Short mmCIF file of C-alpha atoms in Angstrom, two decimals:
data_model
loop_
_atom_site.label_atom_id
_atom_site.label_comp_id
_atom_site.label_asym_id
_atom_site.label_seq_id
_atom_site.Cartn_x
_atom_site.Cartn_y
_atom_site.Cartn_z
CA UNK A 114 17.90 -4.03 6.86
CA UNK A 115 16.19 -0.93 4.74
CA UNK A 116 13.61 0.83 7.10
CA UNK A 117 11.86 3.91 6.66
CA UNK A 118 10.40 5.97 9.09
CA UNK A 119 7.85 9.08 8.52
CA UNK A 120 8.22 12.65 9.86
CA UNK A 121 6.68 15.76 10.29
CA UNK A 122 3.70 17.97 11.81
CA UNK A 123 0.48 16.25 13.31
CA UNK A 124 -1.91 18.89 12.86
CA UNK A 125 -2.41 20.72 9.83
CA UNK A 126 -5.06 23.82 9.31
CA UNK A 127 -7.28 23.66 6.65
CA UNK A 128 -6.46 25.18 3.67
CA UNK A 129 -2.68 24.68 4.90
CA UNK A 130 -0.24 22.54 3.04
CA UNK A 131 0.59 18.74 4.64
CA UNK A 132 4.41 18.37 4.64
CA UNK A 133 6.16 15.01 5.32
CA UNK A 134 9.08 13.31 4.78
CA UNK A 135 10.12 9.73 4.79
CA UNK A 136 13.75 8.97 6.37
CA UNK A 137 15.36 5.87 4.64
CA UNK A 138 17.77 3.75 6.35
CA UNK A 139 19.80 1.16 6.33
CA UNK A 140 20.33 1.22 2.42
CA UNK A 141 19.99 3.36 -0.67
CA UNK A 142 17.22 5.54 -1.66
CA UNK A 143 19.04 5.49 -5.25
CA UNK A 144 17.85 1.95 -6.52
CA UNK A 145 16.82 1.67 -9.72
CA UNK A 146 14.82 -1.66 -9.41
CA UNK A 147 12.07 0.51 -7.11
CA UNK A 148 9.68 3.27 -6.65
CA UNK A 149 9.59 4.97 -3.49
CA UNK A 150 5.62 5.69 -2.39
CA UNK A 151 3.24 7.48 -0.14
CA UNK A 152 -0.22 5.69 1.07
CA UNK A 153 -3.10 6.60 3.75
CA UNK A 154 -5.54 5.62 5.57
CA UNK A 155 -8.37 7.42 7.10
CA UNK A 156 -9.08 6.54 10.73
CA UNK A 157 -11.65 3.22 10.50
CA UNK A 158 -11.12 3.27 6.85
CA UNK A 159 -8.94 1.34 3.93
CA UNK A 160 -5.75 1.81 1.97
CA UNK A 161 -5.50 4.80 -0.38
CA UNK A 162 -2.49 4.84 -3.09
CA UNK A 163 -1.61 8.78 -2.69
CA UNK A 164 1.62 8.55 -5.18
CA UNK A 165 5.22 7.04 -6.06
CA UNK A 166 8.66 8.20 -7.59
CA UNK A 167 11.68 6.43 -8.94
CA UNK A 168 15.33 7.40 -9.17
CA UNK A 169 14.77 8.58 -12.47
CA UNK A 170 11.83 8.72 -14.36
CA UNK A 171 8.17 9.93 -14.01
CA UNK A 172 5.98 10.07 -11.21
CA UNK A 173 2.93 8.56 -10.39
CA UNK A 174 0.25 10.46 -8.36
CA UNK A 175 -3.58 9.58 -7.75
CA UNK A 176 -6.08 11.13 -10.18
CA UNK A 177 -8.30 12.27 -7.40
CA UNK A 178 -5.25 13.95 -5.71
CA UNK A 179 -3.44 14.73 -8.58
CA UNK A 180 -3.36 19.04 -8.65
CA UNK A 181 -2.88 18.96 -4.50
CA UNK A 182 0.12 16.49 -4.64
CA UNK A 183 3.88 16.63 -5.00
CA UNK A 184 6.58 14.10 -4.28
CA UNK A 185 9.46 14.64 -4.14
CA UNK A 186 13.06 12.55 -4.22
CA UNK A 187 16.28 13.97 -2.21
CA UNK A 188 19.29 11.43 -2.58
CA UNK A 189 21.83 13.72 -0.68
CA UNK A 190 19.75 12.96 2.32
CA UNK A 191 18.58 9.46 1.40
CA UNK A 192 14.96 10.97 2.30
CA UNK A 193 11.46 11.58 -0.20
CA UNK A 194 8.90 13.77 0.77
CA UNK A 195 4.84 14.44 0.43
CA UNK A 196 3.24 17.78 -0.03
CA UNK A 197 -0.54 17.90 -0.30
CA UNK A 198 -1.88 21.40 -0.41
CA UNK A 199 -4.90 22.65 0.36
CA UNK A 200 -6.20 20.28 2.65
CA UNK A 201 -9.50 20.00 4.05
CA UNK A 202 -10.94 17.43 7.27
CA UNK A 203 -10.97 14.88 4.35
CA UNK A 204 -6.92 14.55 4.56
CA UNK A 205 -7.12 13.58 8.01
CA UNK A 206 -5.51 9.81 7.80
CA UNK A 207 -2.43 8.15 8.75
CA UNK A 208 -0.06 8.39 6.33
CA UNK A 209 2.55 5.76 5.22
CA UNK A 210 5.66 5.99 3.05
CA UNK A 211 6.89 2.49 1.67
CA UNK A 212 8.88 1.28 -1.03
CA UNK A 213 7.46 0.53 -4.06
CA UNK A 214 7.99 -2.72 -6.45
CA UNK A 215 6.98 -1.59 -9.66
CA UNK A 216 7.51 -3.35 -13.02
CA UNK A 217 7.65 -1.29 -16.58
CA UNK A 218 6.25 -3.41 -18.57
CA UNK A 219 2.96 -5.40 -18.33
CA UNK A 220 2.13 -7.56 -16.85
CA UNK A 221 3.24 -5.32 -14.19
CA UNK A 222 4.55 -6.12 -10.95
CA UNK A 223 3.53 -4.13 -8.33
CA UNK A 224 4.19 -4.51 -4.22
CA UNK A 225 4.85 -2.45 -1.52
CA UNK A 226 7.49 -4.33 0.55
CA UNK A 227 8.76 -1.96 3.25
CA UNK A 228 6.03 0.14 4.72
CA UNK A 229 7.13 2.74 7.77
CA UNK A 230 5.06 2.74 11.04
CA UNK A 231 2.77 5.86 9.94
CA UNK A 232 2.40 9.17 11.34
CA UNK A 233 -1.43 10.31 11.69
CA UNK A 234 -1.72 13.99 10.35
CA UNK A 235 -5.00 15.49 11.75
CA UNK A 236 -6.31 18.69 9.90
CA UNK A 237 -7.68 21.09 12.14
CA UNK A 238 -8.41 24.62 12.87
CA UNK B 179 -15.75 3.44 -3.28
CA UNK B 180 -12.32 0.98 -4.20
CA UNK B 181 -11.47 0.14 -7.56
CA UNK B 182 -11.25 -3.69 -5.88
CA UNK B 183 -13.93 -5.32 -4.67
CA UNK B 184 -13.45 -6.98 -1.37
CA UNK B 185 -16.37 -8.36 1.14
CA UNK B 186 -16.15 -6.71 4.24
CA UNK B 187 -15.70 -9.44 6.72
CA UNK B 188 -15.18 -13.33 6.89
CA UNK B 189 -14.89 -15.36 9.93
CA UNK B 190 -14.02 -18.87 10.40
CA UNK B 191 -12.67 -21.19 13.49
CA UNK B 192 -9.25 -21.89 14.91
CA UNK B 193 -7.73 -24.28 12.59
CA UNK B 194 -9.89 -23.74 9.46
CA UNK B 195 -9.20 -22.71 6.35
CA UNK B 196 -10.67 -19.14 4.88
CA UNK B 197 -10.86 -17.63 1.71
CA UNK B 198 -10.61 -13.72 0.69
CA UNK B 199 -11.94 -12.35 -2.84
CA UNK B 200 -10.91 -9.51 -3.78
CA UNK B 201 -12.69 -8.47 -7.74
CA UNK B 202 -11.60 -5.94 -10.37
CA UNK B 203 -11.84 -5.74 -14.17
CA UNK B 204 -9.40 -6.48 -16.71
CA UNK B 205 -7.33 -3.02 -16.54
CA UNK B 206 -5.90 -4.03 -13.01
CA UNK B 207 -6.53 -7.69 -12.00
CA UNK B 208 -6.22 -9.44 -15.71
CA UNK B 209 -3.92 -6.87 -16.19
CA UNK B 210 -1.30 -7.17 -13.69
CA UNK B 211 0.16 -9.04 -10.29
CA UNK B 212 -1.48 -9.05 -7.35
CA UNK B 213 -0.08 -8.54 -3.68
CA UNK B 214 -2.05 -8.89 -0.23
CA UNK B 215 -1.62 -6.70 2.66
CA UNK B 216 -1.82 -8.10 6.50
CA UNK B 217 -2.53 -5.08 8.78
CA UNK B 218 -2.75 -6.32 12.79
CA UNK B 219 -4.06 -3.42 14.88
CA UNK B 220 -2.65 -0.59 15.13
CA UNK B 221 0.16 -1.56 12.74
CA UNK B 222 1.29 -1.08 9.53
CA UNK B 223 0.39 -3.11 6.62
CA UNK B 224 2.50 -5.65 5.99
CA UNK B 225 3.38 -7.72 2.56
CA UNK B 226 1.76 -11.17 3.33
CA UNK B 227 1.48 -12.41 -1.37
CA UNK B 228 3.11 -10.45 -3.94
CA UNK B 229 3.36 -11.37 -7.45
CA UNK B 230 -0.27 -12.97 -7.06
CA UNK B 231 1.21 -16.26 -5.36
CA UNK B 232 4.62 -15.32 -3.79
CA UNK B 233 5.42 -15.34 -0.79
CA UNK B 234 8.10 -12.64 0.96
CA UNK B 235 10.57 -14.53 3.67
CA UNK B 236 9.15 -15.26 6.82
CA UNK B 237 5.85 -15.57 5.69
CA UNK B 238 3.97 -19.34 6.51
CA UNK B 239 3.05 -21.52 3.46
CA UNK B 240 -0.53 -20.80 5.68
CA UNK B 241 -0.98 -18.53 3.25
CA UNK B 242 -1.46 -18.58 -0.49
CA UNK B 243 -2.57 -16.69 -3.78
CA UNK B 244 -3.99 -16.97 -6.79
CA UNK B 245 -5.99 -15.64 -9.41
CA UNK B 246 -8.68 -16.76 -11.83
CA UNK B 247 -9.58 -14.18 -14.44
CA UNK B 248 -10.54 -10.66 -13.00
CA UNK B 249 -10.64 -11.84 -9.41
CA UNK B 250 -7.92 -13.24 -6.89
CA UNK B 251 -7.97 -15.22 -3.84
CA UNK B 252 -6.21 -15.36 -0.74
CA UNK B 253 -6.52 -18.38 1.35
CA UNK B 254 -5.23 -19.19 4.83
CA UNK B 255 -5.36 -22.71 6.21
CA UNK B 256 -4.54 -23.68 10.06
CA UNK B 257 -6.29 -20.33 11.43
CA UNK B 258 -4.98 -19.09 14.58
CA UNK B 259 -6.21 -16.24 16.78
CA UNK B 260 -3.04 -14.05 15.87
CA UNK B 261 -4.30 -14.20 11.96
CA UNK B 262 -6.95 -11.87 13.10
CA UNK B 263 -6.58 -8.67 10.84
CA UNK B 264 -7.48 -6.53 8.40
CA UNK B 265 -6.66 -8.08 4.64
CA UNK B 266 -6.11 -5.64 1.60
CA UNK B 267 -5.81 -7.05 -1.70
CA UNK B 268 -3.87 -4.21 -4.12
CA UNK B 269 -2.26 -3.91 -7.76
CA UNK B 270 -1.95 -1.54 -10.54
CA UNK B 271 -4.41 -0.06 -13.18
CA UNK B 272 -3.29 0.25 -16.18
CA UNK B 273 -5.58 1.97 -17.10
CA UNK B 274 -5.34 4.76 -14.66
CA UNK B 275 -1.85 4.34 -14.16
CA UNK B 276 -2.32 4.09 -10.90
CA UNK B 277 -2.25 1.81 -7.58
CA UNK B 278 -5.04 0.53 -6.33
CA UNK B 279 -6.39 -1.27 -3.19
CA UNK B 280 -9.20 -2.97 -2.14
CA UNK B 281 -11.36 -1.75 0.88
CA UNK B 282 -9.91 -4.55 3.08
CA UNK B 283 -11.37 -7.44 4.65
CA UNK B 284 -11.60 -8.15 8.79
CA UNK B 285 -10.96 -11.75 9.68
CA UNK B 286 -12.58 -13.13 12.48
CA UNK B 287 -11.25 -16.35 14.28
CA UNK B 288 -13.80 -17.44 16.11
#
């Protein structure tokens, strides 16, 4: 059974750059059929799509986020990762990695089926 | 302010069935599939519909998609108290080439 499970620092400074990484288990990071994606959620607030990668091929990233955000694939450690730079008291959310269902060709599928547990990342001086 | 239009809260009794809308426009919703999101507190979301009226294993035949036009439904007959949550509907803009959620709806069983 795939799981994935978020890491990395709970308080950020502003300005600073958010790091995070999502551990995969269980199975390969290396499928073709998916996307692997990043998603948050400010505290009392709803879902934001933040970005997603494939194996091979572009990457996706939210307009509004776009020049702050980078992810990032590493298939020696089965593991993707989120950077988000300058980050402000806005950022503060928890933040989810989950695999991503996403189709080429419209109509596109598109489903996040594994989600990890979330990590909240506070920015803070 | 979501790309998806969902109403805040609904609320119905044990045993009842409920309906969520969730609205967009014809670059995401008439576009493309739908999934809905189950988030219990202090959990993760959790795929509950994906492909607008699939259902993942494990999930109840309680609960059921569709979509008419530019909006899509989720209904849940048989309400019990653990069904109380937060419901997100999401899909893809194409658009903006880009995911996109709705701003999630809180059931309430009375």
């Amino acid at each position: 059974q795939l799981q994935l499970q978020e890491s990395g620092p709970g308080l950020v400074k502003p300005s600073e750059t958010l790091s995070l990484t999502c551990i995969v288990s269980g199975g390969s990071i290396s499928s073709t059929n998916h996307y692997w994606g990043w998603i948050r959620q400010p505290p009392g607030k709803g879902l934001e799509w933040i970005g997603s990668i494939p194996y091979s091929g572009g990457t996706y990233y939210n307009s509004s986020l776009k020049w702050r955000v980078t992810i990032s694939l590493d298939t020696s450690r089965n593991q993707f990762s989120l950077s988000l730079g300058s980050v402000t008291a806005a950022d503060t959310a928890v933040y989810y990695c989950a695999r991503h269902y996403l189709e080429q060709l419209a109509p596109r599928g598109n489903w996040f089926d594994l989600w990890g547990q979330g990590t909240l990342v506070t920015v803070s001086s | 302010q979501s790309v998806l239009t969902q109403p805040p809260s609904v609320s119905a009794a044990p045993g009842q069935r409920v309906t969520i809308s969730c609205s967009g426009s014809s670059s995401n919703i008439g576009d493309n599939s739908i999934s809905w999101y189950q988030q219990l507190p202090g959990t993760a979301p959790k795929l509950l519909i994906y492909d607008t009226n699939r259902r993942p294993s494990g999930i109840p035949d309680r609960f059921s998609g569709s979509r008419s036009g530019t909006s899509a439904t989720l209904g849940i007959t048989g309400l019990q108290t653990g069904d109380e949550a937060d419901y997100y509907c999401g899909t893809w803009d194409s658009s903006l080439s880009a995911g996109v959620f709705g701003g999630g709806t809180k059931l309430t069983v009375l």
